[in-house]
mmCIF file of N, CA and C in Angstrom:
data_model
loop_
_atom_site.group_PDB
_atom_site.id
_atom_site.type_symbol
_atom_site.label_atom_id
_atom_site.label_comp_id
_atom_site.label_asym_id
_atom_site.label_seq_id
_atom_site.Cartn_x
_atom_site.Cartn_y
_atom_site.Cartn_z
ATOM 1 N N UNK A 1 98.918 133.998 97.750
ATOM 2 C CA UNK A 1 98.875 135.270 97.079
ATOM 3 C C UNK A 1 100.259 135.878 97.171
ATOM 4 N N UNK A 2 100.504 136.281 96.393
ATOM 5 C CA UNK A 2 101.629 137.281 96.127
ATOM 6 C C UNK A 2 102.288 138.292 97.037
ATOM 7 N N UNK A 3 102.975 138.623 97.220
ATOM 8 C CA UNK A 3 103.420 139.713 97.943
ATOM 9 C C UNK A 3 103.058 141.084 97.571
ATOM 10 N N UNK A 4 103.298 141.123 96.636
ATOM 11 C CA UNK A 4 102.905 142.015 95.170
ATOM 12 C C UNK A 4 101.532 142.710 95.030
ATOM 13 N N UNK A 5 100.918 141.340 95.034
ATOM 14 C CA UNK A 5 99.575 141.205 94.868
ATOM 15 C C UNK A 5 99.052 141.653 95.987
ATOM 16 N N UNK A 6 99.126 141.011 97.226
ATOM 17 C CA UNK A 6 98.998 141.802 98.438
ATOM 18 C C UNK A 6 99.015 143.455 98.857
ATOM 19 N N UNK A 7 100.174 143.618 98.449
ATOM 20 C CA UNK A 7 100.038 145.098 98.712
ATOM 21 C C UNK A 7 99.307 146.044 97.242
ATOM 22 N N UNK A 8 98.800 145.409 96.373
ATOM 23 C CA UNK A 8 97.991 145.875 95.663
ATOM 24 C C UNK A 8 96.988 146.045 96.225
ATOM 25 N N UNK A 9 96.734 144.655 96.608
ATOM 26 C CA UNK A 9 94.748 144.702 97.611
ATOM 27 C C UNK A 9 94.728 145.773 98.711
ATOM 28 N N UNK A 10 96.086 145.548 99.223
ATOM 29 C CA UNK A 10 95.579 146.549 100.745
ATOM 30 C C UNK A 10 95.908 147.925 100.358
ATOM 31 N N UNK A 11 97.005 148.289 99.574
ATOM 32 C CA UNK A 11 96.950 150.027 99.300
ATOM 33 C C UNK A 11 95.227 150.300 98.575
ATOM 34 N N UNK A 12 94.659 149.130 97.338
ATOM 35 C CA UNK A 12 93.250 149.429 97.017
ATOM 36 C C UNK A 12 92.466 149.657 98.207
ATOM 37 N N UNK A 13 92.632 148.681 99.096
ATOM 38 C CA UNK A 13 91.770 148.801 100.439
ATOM 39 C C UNK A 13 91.986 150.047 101.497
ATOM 40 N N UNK A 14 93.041 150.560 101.704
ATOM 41 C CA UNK A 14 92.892 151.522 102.359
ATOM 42 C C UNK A 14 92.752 152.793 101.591
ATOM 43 N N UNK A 15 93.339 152.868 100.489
ATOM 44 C CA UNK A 15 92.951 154.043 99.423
ATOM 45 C C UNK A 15 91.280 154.125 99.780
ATOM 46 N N UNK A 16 90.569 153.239 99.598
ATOM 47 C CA UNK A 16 89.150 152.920 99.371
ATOM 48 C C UNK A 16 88.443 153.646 100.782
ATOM 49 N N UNK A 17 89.540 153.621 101.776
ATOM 50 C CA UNK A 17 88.500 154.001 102.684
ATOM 51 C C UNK A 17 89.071 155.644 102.852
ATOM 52 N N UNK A 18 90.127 155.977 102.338
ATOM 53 C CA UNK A 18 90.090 157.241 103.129
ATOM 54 C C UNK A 18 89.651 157.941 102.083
ATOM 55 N N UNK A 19 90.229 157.585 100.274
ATOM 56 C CA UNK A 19 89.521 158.662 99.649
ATOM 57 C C UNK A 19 88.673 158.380 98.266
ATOM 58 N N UNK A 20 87.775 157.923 98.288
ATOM 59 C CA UNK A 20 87.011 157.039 97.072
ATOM 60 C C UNK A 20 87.047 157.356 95.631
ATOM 61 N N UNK A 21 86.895 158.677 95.364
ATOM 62 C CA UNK A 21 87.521 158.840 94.177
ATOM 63 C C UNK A 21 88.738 158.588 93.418
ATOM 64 N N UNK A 22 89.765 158.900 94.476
ATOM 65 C CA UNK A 22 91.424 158.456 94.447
ATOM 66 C C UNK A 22 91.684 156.775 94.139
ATOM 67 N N UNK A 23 90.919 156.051 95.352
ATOM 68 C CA UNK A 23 90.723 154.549 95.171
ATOM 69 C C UNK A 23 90.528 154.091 93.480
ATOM 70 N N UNK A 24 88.911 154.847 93.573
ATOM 71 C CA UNK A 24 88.622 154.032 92.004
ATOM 72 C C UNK A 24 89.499 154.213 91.120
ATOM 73 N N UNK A 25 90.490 155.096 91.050
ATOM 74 C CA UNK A 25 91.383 155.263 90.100
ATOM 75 C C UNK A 25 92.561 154.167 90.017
ATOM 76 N N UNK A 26 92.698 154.022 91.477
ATOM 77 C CA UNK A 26 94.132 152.985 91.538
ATOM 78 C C UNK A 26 93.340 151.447 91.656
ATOM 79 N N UNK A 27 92.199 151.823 91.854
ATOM 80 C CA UNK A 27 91.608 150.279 91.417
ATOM 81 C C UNK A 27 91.383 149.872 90.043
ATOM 82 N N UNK A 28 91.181 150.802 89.230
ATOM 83 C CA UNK A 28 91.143 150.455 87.701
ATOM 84 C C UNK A 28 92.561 150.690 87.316
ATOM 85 N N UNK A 29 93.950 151.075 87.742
ATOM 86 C CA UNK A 29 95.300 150.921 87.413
ATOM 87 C C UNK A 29 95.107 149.050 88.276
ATOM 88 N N UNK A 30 95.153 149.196 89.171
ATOM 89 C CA UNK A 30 95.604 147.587 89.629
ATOM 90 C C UNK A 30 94.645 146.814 88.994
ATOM 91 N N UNK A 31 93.625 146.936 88.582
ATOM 92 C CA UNK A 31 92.905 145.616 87.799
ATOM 93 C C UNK A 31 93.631 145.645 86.351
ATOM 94 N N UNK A 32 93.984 146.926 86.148
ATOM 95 C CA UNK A 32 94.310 146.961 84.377
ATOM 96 C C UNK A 32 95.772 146.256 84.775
ATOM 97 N N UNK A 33 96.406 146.385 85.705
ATOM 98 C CA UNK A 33 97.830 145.664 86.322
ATOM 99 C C UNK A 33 97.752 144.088 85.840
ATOM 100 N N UNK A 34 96.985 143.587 86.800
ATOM 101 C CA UNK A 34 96.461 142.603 86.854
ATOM 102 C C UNK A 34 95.979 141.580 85.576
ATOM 103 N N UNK A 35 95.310 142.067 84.548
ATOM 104 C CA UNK A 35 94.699 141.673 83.421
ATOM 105 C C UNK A 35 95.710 141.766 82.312
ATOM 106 N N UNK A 36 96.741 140.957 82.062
ATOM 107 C CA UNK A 36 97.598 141.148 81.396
ATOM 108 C C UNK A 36 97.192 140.903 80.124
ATOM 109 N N UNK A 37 95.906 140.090 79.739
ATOM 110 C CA UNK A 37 95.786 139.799 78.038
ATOM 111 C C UNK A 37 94.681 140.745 78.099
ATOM 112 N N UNK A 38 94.536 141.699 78.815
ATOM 113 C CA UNK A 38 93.239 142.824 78.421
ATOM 114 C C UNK A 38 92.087 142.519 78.037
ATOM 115 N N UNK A 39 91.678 141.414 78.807
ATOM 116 C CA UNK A 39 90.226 141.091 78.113
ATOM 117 C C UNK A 39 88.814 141.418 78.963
ATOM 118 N N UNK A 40 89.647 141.734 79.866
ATOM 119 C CA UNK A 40 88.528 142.462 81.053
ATOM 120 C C UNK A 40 88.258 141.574 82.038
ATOM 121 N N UNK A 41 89.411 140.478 82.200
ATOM 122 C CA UNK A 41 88.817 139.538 83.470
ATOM 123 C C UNK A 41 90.596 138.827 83.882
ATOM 124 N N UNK A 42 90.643 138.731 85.343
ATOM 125 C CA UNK A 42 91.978 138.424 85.664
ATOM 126 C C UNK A 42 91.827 137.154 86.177
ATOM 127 N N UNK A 43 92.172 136.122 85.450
ATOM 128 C CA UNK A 43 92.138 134.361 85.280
ATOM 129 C C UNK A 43 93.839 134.177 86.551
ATOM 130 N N UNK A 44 93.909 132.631 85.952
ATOM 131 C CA UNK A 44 95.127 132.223 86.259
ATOM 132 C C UNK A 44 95.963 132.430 85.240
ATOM 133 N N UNK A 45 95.659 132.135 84.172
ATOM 134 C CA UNK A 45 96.874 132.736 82.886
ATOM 135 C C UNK A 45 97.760 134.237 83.798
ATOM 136 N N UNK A 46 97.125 134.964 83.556
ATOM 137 C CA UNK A 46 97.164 136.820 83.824
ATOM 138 C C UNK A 46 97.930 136.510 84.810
ATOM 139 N N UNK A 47 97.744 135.746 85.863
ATOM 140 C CA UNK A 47 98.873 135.721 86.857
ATOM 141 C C UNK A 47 99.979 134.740 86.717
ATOM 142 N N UNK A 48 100.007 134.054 86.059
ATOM 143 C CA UNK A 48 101.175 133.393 85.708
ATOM 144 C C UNK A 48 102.663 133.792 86.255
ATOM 145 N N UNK A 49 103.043 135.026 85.210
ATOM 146 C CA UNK A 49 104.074 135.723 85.429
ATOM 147 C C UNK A 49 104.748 135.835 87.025
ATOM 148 N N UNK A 50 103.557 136.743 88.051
ATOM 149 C CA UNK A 50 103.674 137.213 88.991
ATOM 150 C C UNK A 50 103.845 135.422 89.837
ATOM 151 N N UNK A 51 103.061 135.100 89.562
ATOM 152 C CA UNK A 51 103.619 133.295 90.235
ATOM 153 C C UNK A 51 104.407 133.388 90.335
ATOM 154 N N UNK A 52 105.548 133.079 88.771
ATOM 155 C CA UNK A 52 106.763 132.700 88.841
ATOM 156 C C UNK A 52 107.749 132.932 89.574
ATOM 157 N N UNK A 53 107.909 134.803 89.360
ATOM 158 C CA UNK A 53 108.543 135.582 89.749
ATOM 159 C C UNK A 53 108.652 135.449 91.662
ATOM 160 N N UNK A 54 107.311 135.066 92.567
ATOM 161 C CA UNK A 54 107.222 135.002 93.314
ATOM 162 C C UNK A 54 107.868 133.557 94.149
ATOM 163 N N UNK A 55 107.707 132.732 93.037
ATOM 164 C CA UNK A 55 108.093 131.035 93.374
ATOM 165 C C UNK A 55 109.383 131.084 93.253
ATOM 166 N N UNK A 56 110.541 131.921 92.403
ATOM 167 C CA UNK A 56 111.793 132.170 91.998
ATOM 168 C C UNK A 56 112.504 132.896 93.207
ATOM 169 N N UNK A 57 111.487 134.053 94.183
ATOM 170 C CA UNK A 57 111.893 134.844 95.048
ATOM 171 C C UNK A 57 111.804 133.594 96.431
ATOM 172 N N UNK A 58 110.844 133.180 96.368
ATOM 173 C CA UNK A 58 110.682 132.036 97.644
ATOM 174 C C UNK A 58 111.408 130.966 97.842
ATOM 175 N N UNK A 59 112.026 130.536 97.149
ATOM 176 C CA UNK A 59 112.909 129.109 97.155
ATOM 177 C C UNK A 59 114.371 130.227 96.744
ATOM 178 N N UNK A 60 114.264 130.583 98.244
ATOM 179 C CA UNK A 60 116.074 130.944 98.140
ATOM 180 C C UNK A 60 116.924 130.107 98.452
ATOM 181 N N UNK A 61 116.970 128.909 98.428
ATOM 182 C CA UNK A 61 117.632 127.639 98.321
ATOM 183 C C UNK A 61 118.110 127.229 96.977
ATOM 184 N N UNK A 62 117.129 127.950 96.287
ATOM 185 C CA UNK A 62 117.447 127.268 94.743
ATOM 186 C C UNK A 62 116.996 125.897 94.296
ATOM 187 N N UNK A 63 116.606 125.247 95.075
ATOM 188 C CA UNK A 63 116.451 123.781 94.854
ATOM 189 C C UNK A 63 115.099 123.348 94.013
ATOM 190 N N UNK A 64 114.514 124.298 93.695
ATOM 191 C CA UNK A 64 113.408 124.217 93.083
ATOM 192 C C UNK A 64 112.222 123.831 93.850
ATOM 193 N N UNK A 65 111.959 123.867 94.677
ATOM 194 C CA UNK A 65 111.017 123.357 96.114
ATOM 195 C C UNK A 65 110.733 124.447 96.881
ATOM 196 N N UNK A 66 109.802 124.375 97.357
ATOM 197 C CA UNK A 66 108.983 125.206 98.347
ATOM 198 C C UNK A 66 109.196 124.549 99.779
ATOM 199 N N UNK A 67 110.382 124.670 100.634
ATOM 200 C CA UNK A 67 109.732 124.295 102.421
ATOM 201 C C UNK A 67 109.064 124.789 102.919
ATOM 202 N N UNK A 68 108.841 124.402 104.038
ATOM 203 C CA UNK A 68 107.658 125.190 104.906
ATOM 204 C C UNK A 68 108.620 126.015 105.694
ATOM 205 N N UNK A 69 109.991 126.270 105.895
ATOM 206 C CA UNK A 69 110.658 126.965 105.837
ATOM 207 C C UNK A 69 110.972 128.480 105.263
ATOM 208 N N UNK A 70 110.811 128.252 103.904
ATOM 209 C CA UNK A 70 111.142 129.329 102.798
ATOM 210 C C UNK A 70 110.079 130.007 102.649
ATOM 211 N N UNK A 71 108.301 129.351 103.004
ATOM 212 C CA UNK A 71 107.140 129.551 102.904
ATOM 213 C C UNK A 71 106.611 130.529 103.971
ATOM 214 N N UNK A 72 107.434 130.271 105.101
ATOM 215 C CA UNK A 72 106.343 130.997 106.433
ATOM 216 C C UNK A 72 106.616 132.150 106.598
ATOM 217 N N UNK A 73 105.727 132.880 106.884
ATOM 218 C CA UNK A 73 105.827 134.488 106.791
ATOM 219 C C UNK A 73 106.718 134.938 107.730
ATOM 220 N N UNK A 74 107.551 136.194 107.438
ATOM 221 C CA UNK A 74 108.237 136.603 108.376
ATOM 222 C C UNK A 74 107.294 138.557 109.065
ATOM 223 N N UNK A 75 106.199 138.211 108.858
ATOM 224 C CA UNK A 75 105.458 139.342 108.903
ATOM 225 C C UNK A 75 104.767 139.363 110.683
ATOM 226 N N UNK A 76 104.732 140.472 110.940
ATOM 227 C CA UNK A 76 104.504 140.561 112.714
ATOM 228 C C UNK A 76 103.151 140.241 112.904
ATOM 229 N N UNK A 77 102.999 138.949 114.231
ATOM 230 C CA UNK A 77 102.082 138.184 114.547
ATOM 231 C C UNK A 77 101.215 137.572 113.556
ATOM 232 N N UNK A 78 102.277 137.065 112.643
ATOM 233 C CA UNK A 78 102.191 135.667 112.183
ATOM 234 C C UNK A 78 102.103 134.567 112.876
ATOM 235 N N UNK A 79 101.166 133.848 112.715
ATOM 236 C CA UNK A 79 100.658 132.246 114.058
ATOM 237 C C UNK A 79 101.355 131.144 113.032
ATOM 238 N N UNK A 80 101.404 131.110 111.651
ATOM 239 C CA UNK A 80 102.044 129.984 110.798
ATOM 240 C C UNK A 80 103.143 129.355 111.365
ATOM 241 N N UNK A 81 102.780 128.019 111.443
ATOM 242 C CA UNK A 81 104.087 127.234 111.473
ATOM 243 C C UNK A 81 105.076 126.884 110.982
ATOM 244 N N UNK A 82 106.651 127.015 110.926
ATOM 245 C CA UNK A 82 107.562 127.214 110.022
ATOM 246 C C UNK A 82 107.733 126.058 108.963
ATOM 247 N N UNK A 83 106.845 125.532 109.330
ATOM 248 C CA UNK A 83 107.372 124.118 108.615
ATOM 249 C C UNK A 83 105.738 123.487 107.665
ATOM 250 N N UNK A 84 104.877 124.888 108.003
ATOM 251 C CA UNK A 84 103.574 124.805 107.278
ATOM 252 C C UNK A 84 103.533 125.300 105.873
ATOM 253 N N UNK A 85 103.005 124.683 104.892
ATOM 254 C CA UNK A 85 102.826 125.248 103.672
ATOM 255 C C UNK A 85 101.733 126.049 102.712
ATOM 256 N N UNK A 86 101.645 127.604 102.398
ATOM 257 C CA UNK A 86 100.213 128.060 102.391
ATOM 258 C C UNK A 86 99.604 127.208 101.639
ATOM 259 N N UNK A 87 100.323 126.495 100.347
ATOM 260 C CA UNK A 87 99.347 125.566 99.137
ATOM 261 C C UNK A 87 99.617 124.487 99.271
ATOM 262 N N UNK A 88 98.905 123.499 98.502
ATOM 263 C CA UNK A 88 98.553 122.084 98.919
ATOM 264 C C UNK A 88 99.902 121.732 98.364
ATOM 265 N N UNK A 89 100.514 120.686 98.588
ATOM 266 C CA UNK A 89 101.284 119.921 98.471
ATOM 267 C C UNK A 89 100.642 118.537 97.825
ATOM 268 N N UNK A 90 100.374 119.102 96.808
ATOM 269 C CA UNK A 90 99.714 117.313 95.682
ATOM 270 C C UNK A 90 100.419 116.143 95.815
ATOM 271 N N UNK A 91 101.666 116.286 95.370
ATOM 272 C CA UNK A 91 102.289 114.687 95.898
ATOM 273 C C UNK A 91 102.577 113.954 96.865
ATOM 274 N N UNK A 92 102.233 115.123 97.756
ATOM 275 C CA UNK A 92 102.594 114.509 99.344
ATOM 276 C C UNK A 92 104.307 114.342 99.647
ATOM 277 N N UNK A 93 104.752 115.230 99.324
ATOM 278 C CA UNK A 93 106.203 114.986 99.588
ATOM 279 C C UNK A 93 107.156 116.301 100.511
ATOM 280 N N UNK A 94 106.141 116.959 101.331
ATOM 281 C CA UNK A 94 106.273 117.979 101.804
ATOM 282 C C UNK A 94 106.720 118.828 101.647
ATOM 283 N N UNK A 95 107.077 119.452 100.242
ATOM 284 C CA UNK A 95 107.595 120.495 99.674
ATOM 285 C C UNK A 95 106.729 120.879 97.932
ATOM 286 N N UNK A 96 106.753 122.173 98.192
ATOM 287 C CA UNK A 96 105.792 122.627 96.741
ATOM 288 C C UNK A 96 106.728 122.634 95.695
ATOM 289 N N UNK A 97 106.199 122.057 94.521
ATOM 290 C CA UNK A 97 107.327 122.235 93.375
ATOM 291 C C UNK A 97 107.006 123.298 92.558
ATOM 292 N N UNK A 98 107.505 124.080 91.258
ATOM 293 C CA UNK A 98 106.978 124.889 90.384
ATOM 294 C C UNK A 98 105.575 124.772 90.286
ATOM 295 N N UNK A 99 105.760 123.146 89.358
ATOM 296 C CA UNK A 99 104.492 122.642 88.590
ATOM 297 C C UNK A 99 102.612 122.475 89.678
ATOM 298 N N UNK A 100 103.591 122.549 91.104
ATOM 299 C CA UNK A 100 102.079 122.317 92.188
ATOM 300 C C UNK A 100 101.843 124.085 92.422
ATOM 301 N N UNK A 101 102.503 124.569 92.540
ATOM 302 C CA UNK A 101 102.231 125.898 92.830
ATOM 303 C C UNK A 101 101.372 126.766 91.547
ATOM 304 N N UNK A 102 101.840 126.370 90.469
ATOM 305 C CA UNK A 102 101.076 127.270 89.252
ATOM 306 C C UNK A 102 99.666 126.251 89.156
ATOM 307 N N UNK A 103 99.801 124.990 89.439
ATOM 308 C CA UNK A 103 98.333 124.234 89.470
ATOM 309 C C UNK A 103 97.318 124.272 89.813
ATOM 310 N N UNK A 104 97.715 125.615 91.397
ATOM 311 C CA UNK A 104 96.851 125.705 92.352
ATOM 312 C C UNK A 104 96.310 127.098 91.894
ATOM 313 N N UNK A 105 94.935 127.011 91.957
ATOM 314 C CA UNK A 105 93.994 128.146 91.989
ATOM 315 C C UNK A 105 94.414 129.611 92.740
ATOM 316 N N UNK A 106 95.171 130.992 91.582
ATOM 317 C CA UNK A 106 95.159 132.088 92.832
ATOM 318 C C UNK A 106 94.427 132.013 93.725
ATOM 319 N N UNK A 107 94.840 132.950 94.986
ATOM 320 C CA UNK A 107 94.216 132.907 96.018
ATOM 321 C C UNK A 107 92.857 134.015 95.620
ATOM 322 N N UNK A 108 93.744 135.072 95.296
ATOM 323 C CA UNK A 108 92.693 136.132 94.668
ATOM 324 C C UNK A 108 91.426 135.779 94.126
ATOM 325 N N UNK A 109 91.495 134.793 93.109
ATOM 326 C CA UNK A 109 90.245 134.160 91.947
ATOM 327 C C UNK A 109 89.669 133.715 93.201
ATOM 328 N N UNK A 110 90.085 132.418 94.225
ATOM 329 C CA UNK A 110 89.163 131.691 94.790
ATOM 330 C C UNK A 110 88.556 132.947 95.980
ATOM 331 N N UNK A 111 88.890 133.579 96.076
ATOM 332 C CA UNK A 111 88.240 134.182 97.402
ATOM 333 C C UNK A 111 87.128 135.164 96.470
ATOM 334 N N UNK A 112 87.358 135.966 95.378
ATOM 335 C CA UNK A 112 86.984 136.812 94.525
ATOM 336 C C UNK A 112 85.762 136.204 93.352
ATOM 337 N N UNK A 113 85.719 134.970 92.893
ATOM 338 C CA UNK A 113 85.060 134.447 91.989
ATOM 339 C C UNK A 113 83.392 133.990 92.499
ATOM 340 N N UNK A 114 82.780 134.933 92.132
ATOM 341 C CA UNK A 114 80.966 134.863 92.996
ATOM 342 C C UNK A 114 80.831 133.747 91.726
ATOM 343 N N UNK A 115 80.860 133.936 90.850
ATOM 344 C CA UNK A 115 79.978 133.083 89.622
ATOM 345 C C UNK A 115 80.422 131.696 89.016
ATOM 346 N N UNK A 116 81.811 131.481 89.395
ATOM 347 C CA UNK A 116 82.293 130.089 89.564
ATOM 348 C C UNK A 116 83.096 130.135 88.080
ATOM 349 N N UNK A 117 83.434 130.854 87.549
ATOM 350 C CA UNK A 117 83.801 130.563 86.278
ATOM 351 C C UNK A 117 85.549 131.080 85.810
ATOM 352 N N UNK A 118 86.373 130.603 87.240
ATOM 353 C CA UNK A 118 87.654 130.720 87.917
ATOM 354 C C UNK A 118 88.128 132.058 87.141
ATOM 355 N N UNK A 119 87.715 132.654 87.232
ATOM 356 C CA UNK A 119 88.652 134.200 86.865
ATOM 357 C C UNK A 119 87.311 135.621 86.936
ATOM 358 N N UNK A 120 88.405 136.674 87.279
ATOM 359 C CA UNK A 120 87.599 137.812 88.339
ATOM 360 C C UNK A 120 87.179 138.564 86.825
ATOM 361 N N UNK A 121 86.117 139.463 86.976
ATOM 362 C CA UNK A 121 85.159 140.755 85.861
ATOM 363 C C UNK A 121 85.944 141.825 87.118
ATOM 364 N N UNK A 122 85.607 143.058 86.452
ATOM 365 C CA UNK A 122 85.668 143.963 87.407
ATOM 366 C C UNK A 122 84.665 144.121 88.763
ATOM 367 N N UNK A 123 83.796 144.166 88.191
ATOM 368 C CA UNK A 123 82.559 144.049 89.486
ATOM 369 C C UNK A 123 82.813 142.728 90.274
ATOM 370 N N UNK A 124 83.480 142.166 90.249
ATOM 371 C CA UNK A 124 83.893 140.693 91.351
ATOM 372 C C UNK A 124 85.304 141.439 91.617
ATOM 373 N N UNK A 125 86.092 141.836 91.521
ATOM 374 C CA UNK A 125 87.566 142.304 91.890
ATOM 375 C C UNK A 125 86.997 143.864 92.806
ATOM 376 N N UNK A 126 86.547 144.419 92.732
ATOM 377 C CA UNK A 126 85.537 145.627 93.296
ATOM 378 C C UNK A 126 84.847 145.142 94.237
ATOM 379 N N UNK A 127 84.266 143.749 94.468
ATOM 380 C CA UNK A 127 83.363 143.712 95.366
ATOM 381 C C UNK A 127 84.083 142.754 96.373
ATOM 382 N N UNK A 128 85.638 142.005 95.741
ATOM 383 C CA UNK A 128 86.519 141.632 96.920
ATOM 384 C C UNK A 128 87.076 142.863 97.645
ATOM 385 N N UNK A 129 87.478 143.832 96.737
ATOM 386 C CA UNK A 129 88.026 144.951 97.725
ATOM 387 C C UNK A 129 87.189 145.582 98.767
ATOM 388 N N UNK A 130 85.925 145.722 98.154
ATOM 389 C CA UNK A 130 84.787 146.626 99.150
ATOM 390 C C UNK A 130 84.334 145.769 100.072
ATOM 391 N N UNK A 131 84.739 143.828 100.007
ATOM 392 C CA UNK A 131 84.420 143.395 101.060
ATOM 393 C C UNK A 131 85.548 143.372 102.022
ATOM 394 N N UNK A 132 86.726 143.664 101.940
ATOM 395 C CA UNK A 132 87.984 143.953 102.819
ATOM 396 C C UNK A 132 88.054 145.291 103.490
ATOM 397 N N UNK A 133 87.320 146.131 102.392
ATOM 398 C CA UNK A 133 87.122 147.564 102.758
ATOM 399 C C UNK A 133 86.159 147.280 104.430
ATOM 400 N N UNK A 134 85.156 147.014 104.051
ATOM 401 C CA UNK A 134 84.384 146.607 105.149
ATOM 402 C C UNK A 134 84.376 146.051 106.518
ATOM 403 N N UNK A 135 85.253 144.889 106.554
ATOM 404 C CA UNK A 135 85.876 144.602 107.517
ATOM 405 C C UNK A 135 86.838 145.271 108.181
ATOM 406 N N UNK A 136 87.257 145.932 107.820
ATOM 407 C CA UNK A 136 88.450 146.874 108.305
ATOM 408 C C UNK A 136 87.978 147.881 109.769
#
């Protein structure tokens, strides 16, 4: 998931708990964010963009590759290993390329998708937040 994307979910998520009216508002700005061909559901297309942009920011090497280096979080009490990679590595060559990274299923869709039909409705993007809300 995104960086981006991330702090979308968690400002939705804590918005959500302190003031609910306020929330639903910035939850229907971040889904309308999110849904770039406006059709009322946020696929892998819709995130495309934000991929890129994110795969372009991560390989500050330039080399077009993902290490497990460039990959591991620099965020406090992080357990990841520096040399671990969050997405699969398809060819087995220990580094993510463009083409494996946009291949792989957002994280968002797979954690978010109840009905199997790889991209979020509003009421599935609402009911990932209110299940983060929850745990909290």
């Amino acid at each position: 998931m995104s960086c981006r994307l991330r702090v979308l979910a968690l400002s939705a998520i804590l918005l959500a708990a302190a003031a609910p009216s306020f929330a639903e508002n910035y939850g229907d700005r971040a889904f309308a964010h999110l849904d770039r061909d406006r059709d009322g559901f946020i696929d892998s297309q819709d995130m495309t963009p934000m991929r890129e942009r994110m795969f372009k920011r991560l390989d500050r090497d330039g080399d077009g590759y993902l290490s497990g280096e460039e990959t591991a979080a620099p965020q406090q009490g992080t357990q990841r290993s520096p040399n671990a990679l969050p997405w699969r590595d398809l060819d087995g060559d220990g580094r993510i390329s463009r083409a494996e990274l946009m291949e792989e299923e957002p994280a968002l869709i797979v954690r978010g998708d109840s009905d199997g039909d790889k991209r979020l409705s509003r009421a599935e993007f609402d009911q990932l937040i209110n299940r983060r809300v929850s745990k909290s």
